[in-house]
């Protein structure tokens, strides 16, 4: 595949909360001209809008627990069925359970389009906790920052859209522990599934975002600049 722009590729970014999936998914999606699909961001947008979906999931998301598979299944099927995802996509935060991975396999098998790669981003837990606790996000456009590693140009204000930055309710310290537990119990089993399927690409997620992207690009055909 030469000149990544225009190339179709179906990628999943897997890893605990705070490893940098959203940041990497954004950069990869921009490089490939494909949509970055984050189920967490879809749910936060629904919560912001106060839609029926948002009202159903708000308390669960704020406790750091996973929303039910059937519900997230509807959300993702609707999103993947849109025209912009026909050529490919970068999934971030989905699948998160074995049932969700089954759903994704069925959906893609129905289209004759298997997953290309599952990128597992790995970061030691103490680093994750420090990253999440310092994370700030834009309440309007969803852009993310870190108080010391990636501060906005003006404190508390989004560089991209000028709105106020906030701490996600689920980045509060007590909730971080619950999210890490949900990852260990419900999502980590997917690692061996995708490894056995020959799809897994483990990546060291420490360092600057550009360094991590360089490692991913070196390991995933179709992503080299
Ligand atoms: P994230 O932005 O990926 O960390 O997701 C934030 C929160 O949204 C999670 O802690 C869950 O409450 C919910 N969520 C996001 N994606 C999923 C998913 N695939 N399955 C269940 N819950 C999800």
Short mmCIF file of C-alpha atoms and ligand atoms in Angstrom, two decimals:
data_model
loop_
_atom_site.label_atom_id
_atom_site.label_comp_id
_atom_site.label_asym_id
_atom_site.label_seq_id
_atom_site.Cartn_x
_atom_site.Cartn_y
_atom_site.Cartn_z
CA UNK A 1 0.00 0.00 0.00
CA UNK A 2 1.68 3.21 -1.00
CA UNK A 3 0.70 6.72 0.07
CA UNK A 4 -1.55 5.95 3.00
CA UNK A 5 -4.14 8.56 2.06
CA UNK A 6 -7.01 6.77 0.41
CA UNK A 7 -5.99 3.35 1.70
CA UNK A 8 -8.76 1.43 3.45
CA UNK A 9 -7.82 -0.30 6.68
CA UNK A 10 -9.76 -1.53 9.69
CA UNK A 11 -7.94 -1.06 12.96
CA UNK A 12 -8.79 -1.53 16.63
CA UNK A 13 -6.81 0.21 19.37
CA UNK A 14 -6.81 -1.90 22.52
CA UNK A 15 -5.38 -1.04 25.93
CA UNK A 16 -6.28 0.12 29.41
CA UNK A 17 -7.81 3.55 29.97
CA UNK A 18 -5.12 6.23 29.83
CA UNK A 19 -2.63 4.44 27.57
CA UNK A 20 -3.19 7.00 24.82
CA UNK A 21 -5.66 5.20 22.55
CA UNK A 22 -7.60 8.38 21.79
CA UNK A 23 -4.50 10.42 20.95
CA UNK A 24 -3.07 7.70 18.70
CA UNK A 25 -6.43 6.98 17.06
CA UNK A 26 -6.76 10.67 16.20
CA UNK A 27 -3.33 10.79 14.57
CA UNK A 28 -3.73 7.49 12.71
CA UNK A 29 -7.19 8.42 11.45
CA UNK A 30 -5.92 11.80 10.21
CA UNK A 31 -3.01 10.14 8.43
CA UNK A 32 -5.26 7.62 6.69
CA UNK A 33 -8.25 9.89 6.08
CA UNK A 34 -10.50 7.47 7.98
CA UNK A 35 -12.95 8.12 10.82
CA UNK A 36 -11.76 7.80 14.42
CA UNK A 37 -14.62 6.05 16.17
CA UNK A 38 -14.52 6.24 19.97
CA UNK A 39 -17.45 4.64 21.77
CA UNK A 40 -16.54 6.63 24.90
CA UNK A 41 -16.76 9.87 22.90
CA UNK A 42 -20.06 8.80 21.30
CA UNK A 43 -21.46 8.19 24.80
CA UNK A 44 -20.07 11.47 26.19
CA UNK A 45 -21.61 13.36 23.24
CA UNK A 46 -24.97 11.70 23.98
CA UNK A 47 -24.62 12.68 27.66
CA UNK A 48 -23.79 16.29 26.72
CA UNK A 49 -26.82 16.47 24.42
CA UNK A 50 -29.07 14.90 27.05
CA UNK A 51 -30.44 12.43 24.48
CA UNK A 52 -32.35 9.27 25.50
CA UNK A 53 -29.09 7.29 25.11
CA UNK A 54 -27.19 9.86 27.17
CA UNK A 55 -29.70 9.70 30.00
CA UNK A 56 -29.54 5.90 30.02
CA UNK A 57 -25.75 5.67 30.26
CA UNK A 58 -24.75 8.74 32.29
CA UNK A 59 -24.61 7.15 35.74
CA UNK A 60 -22.83 4.02 34.49
CA UNK A 61 -20.15 6.00 32.63
CA UNK A 62 -19.58 8.28 35.61
CA UNK A 63 -19.08 5.26 37.89
CA UNK A 64 -16.43 3.92 35.49
CA UNK A 65 -18.40 0.76 34.70
CA UNK A 66 -19.06 -0.64 31.26
CA UNK A 67 -22.45 0.02 29.71
CA UNK A 68 -24.38 -3.12 28.65
CA UNK A 69 -23.13 -4.94 25.55
CA UNK A 70 -26.53 -4.81 23.82
CA UNK A 71 -26.69 -1.05 24.14
CA UNK A 72 -23.14 -0.37 22.98
CA UNK A 73 -23.77 -2.88 20.18
CA UNK A 74 -26.59 -0.72 18.83
CA UNK A 75 -24.44 2.40 19.06
CA UNK A 76 -21.50 0.87 17.21
CA UNK A 77 -23.57 -0.85 14.50
CA UNK A 78 -25.25 2.43 13.70
CA UNK A 79 -21.90 4.24 13.57
CA UNK A 80 -20.08 1.60 11.49
CA UNK A 81 -22.96 1.55 9.03
CA UNK A 82 -22.44 5.18 8.06
CA UNK A 83 -20.91 5.93 4.70
CA UNK A 84 -17.64 7.35 6.04
CA UNK A 85 -16.77 3.99 7.66
CA UNK A 86 -17.21 1.99 4.46
CA UNK A 87 -13.53 2.20 3.47
CA UNK A 88 -12.26 1.57 6.98
CA UNK A 89 -12.01 3.02 10.46
CA UNK A 90 -9.92 3.35 13.60
CA UNK A 91 -11.85 1.97 16.57
CA UNK A 92 -10.95 3.25 20.04
CA UNK A 93 -12.59 1.79 23.14
CA UNK A 94 -14.49 -0.92 21.27
CA UNK A 95 -14.59 -3.91 21.60
CA UNK A 96 -14.24 -4.09 25.38
CA UNK A 97 -15.76 -7.49 26.14
CA UNK A 98 -15.76 -10.91 24.51
CA UNK A 99 -19.42 -10.39 23.50
CA UNK A 100 -18.51 -7.10 21.80
CA UNK A 101 -15.63 -8.74 19.94
CA UNK A 102 -18.07 -11.44 18.75
CA UNK A 103 -20.45 -8.73 17.57
CA UNK A 104 -17.70 -6.95 15.67
CA UNK A 105 -16.58 -10.20 14.01
CA UNK A 106 -20.16 -10.93 12.91
CA UNK A 107 -20.69 -7.41 11.63
CA UNK A 108 -17.46 -7.40 9.61
CA UNK A 109 -17.96 -10.97 8.35
CA UNK A 110 -21.35 -9.85 7.02
CA UNK A 111 -19.52 -7.24 4.96
CA UNK A 112 -16.66 -9.52 3.94
CA UNK A 113 -14.23 -7.08 5.57
CA UNK A 114 -12.13 -8.63 8.37
CA UNK A 115 -10.17 -6.57 10.87
CA UNK A 116 -6.66 -5.79 9.69
CA UNK A 117 -4.85 -5.19 12.98
CA UNK A 118 -5.48 -4.84 16.70
CA UNK A 119 -2.93 -2.47 18.18
CA UNK A 120 -2.38 -3.16 21.88
CA UNK A 121 -0.90 -0.10 23.59
CA UNK A 122 0.89 -1.00 26.83
CA UNK A 123 1.84 1.39 29.64
CA UNK A 124 2.69 0.50 33.30
CA UNK A 125 -0.18 1.13 35.73
CA UNK A 126 1.48 3.92 37.80
CA UNK A 127 2.04 5.89 34.59
CA UNK A 128 -1.59 5.35 33.58
CA UNK A 129 -2.84 6.69 36.90
CA UNK A 130 -0.66 9.81 36.61
CA UNK A 131 -1.83 10.39 33.03
CA UNK A 132 -5.53 10.02 33.81
CA UNK A 133 -5.44 12.13 36.95
CA UNK A 134 -3.80 15.01 35.01
CA UNK A 135 -5.99 14.69 31.93
CA UNK A 136 -8.29 17.54 30.98
CA UNK A 137 -10.78 17.45 28.11
CA UNK A 138 -12.74 19.98 26.16
CA UNK A 139 -16.40 19.93 27.07
CA UNK A 140 -17.31 21.00 23.54
CA UNK A 141 -15.06 19.25 20.99
CA UNK A 142 -13.60 16.42 23.08
CA UNK A 143 -9.90 17.37 22.51
CA UNK A 144 -7.68 16.13 25.35
CA UNK A 145 -4.74 17.67 27.19
CA UNK A 146 -2.56 16.89 30.20
CA UNK A 147 -1.82 19.49 32.85
CA UNK A 148 1.94 18.91 32.62
CA UNK A 149 2.75 16.73 29.55
CA UNK A 150 0.45 18.38 27.01
CA UNK A 151 -0.91 21.64 28.42
CA UNK A 152 -3.11 23.94 26.33
CA UNK A 153 -1.59 27.24 25.22
CA UNK A 154 -3.89 29.11 27.61
CA UNK A 155 -4.56 27.34 30.89
CA UNK A 156 -8.06 25.87 31.06
CA UNK A 157 -8.96 26.76 27.44
CA UNK A 158 -9.15 24.41 24.44
CA UNK A 159 -6.60 25.28 21.71
CA UNK A 160 -8.86 23.82 19.06
CA UNK A 161 -12.22 25.44 19.79
CA UNK A 162 -11.74 27.91 22.68
CA UNK A 163 -14.17 26.21 25.09
CA UNK A 164 -13.40 25.58 28.78
CA UNK A 165 -11.44 22.46 29.71
CA UNK A 166 -12.81 20.09 32.33
CA UNK A 167 -11.79 16.97 34.16
CA UNK A 168 -13.91 14.04 33.01
CA UNK A 169 -15.98 12.85 35.99
CA UNK A 170 -14.60 9.35 35.36
CA UNK A 171 -11.00 10.62 35.62
CA UNK A 172 -11.53 11.26 39.34
CA UNK A 173 -9.15 9.05 41.31
CA UNK A 174 -11.77 6.77 42.86
CA UNK A 175 -13.29 6.08 39.44
CA UNK A 176 -9.93 5.40 37.78
CA UNK A 177 -9.54 2.32 39.99
CA UNK A 178 -12.93 1.02 38.84
CA UNK A 179 -12.08 1.59 35.18
CA UNK A 180 -8.77 -0.26 35.52
CA UNK A 181 -10.62 -3.12 37.22
CA UNK A 182 -13.18 -3.24 34.37
CA UNK A 183 -10.27 -3.37 31.90
CA UNK A 184 -8.51 -6.20 33.74
CA UNK A 185 -11.66 -8.29 34.22
CA UNK A 186 -13.58 -7.69 31.01
CA UNK A 187 -11.27 -6.35 28.30
CA UNK A 188 -7.84 -7.92 28.93
CA UNK A 189 -9.13 -11.39 27.85
CA UNK A 190 -9.38 -10.00 24.31
CA UNK A 191 -5.60 -9.79 24.11
CA UNK A 192 -5.11 -13.56 23.82
CA UNK A 193 -8.06 -13.84 21.42
CA UNK A 194 -6.52 -11.40 18.95
CA UNK A 195 -3.02 -12.79 19.48
CA UNK A 196 -4.24 -16.28 18.56
CA UNK A 197 -5.98 -14.82 15.53
CA UNK A 198 -2.61 -13.39 14.40
CA UNK A 199 -3.98 -9.84 14.48
CA UNK A 200 -2.29 -8.41 17.59
CA UNK A 201 0.45 -5.76 17.40
CA UNK A 202 1.81 -4.93 20.90
CA UNK A 203 3.21 -1.40 21.18
CA UNK A 204 5.08 0.33 24.01
CA UNK A 205 2.89 3.36 24.79
CA UNK A 206 5.49 5.28 26.84
CA UNK A 207 7.05 8.47 25.55
CA UNK A 208 5.78 11.34 23.45
CA UNK A 209 2.72 10.76 21.25
CA UNK A 210 4.85 11.13 18.07
CA UNK A 211 7.27 8.45 19.32
CA UNK A 212 4.43 6.04 19.99
CA UNK A 213 2.93 6.79 16.57
CA UNK A 214 6.32 6.05 15.01
CA UNK A 215 6.34 2.61 16.67
CA UNK A 216 2.83 1.88 15.45
CA UNK A 217 3.63 3.05 11.92
CA UNK A 218 6.74 0.85 11.83
CA UNK A 219 4.66 -2.19 12.80
CA UNK A 220 1.51 -1.71 10.71
CA UNK A 221 1.78 -2.01 6.95
CA UNK A 222 -0.19 0.79 5.34
CA UNK A 223 0.60 3.32 8.04
CA UNK A 224 4.12 4.32 7.16
CA UNK A 225 4.38 8.00 6.35
P1 LIG B 1 -13.40 5.72 27.20
O1 LIG B 1 -13.50 7.13 26.73
O2 LIG B 1 -13.11 4.74 26.09
O3 LIG B 1 -12.48 5.56 28.38
O4 LIG B 1 -14.86 5.34 27.72
C1 LIG B 1 -15.47 6.03 28.78
C2 LIG B 1 -16.58 5.20 29.38
O5 LIG B 1 -17.61 4.96 28.39
C3 LIG B 1 -16.19 3.82 29.86
O6 LIG B 1 -15.63 3.84 31.16
C4 LIG B 1 -17.54 3.10 29.83
O7 LIG B 1 -18.38 3.52 30.90
C5 LIG B 1 -18.15 3.64 28.56
N1 LIG B 1 -17.76 2.85 27.37
C6 LIG B 1 -17.00 3.28 26.33
N2 LIG B 1 -16.85 2.30 25.42
C7 LIG B 1 -17.51 1.23 25.91
C8 LIG B 1 -17.70 -0.10 25.44
N3 LIG B 1 -17.16 -0.53 24.29
N4 LIG B 1 -18.44 -0.94 26.21
C9 LIG B 1 -19.00 -0.52 27.36
N5 LIG B 1 -18.83 0.70 27.88
C10 LIG B 1 -18.11 1.58 27.15
#
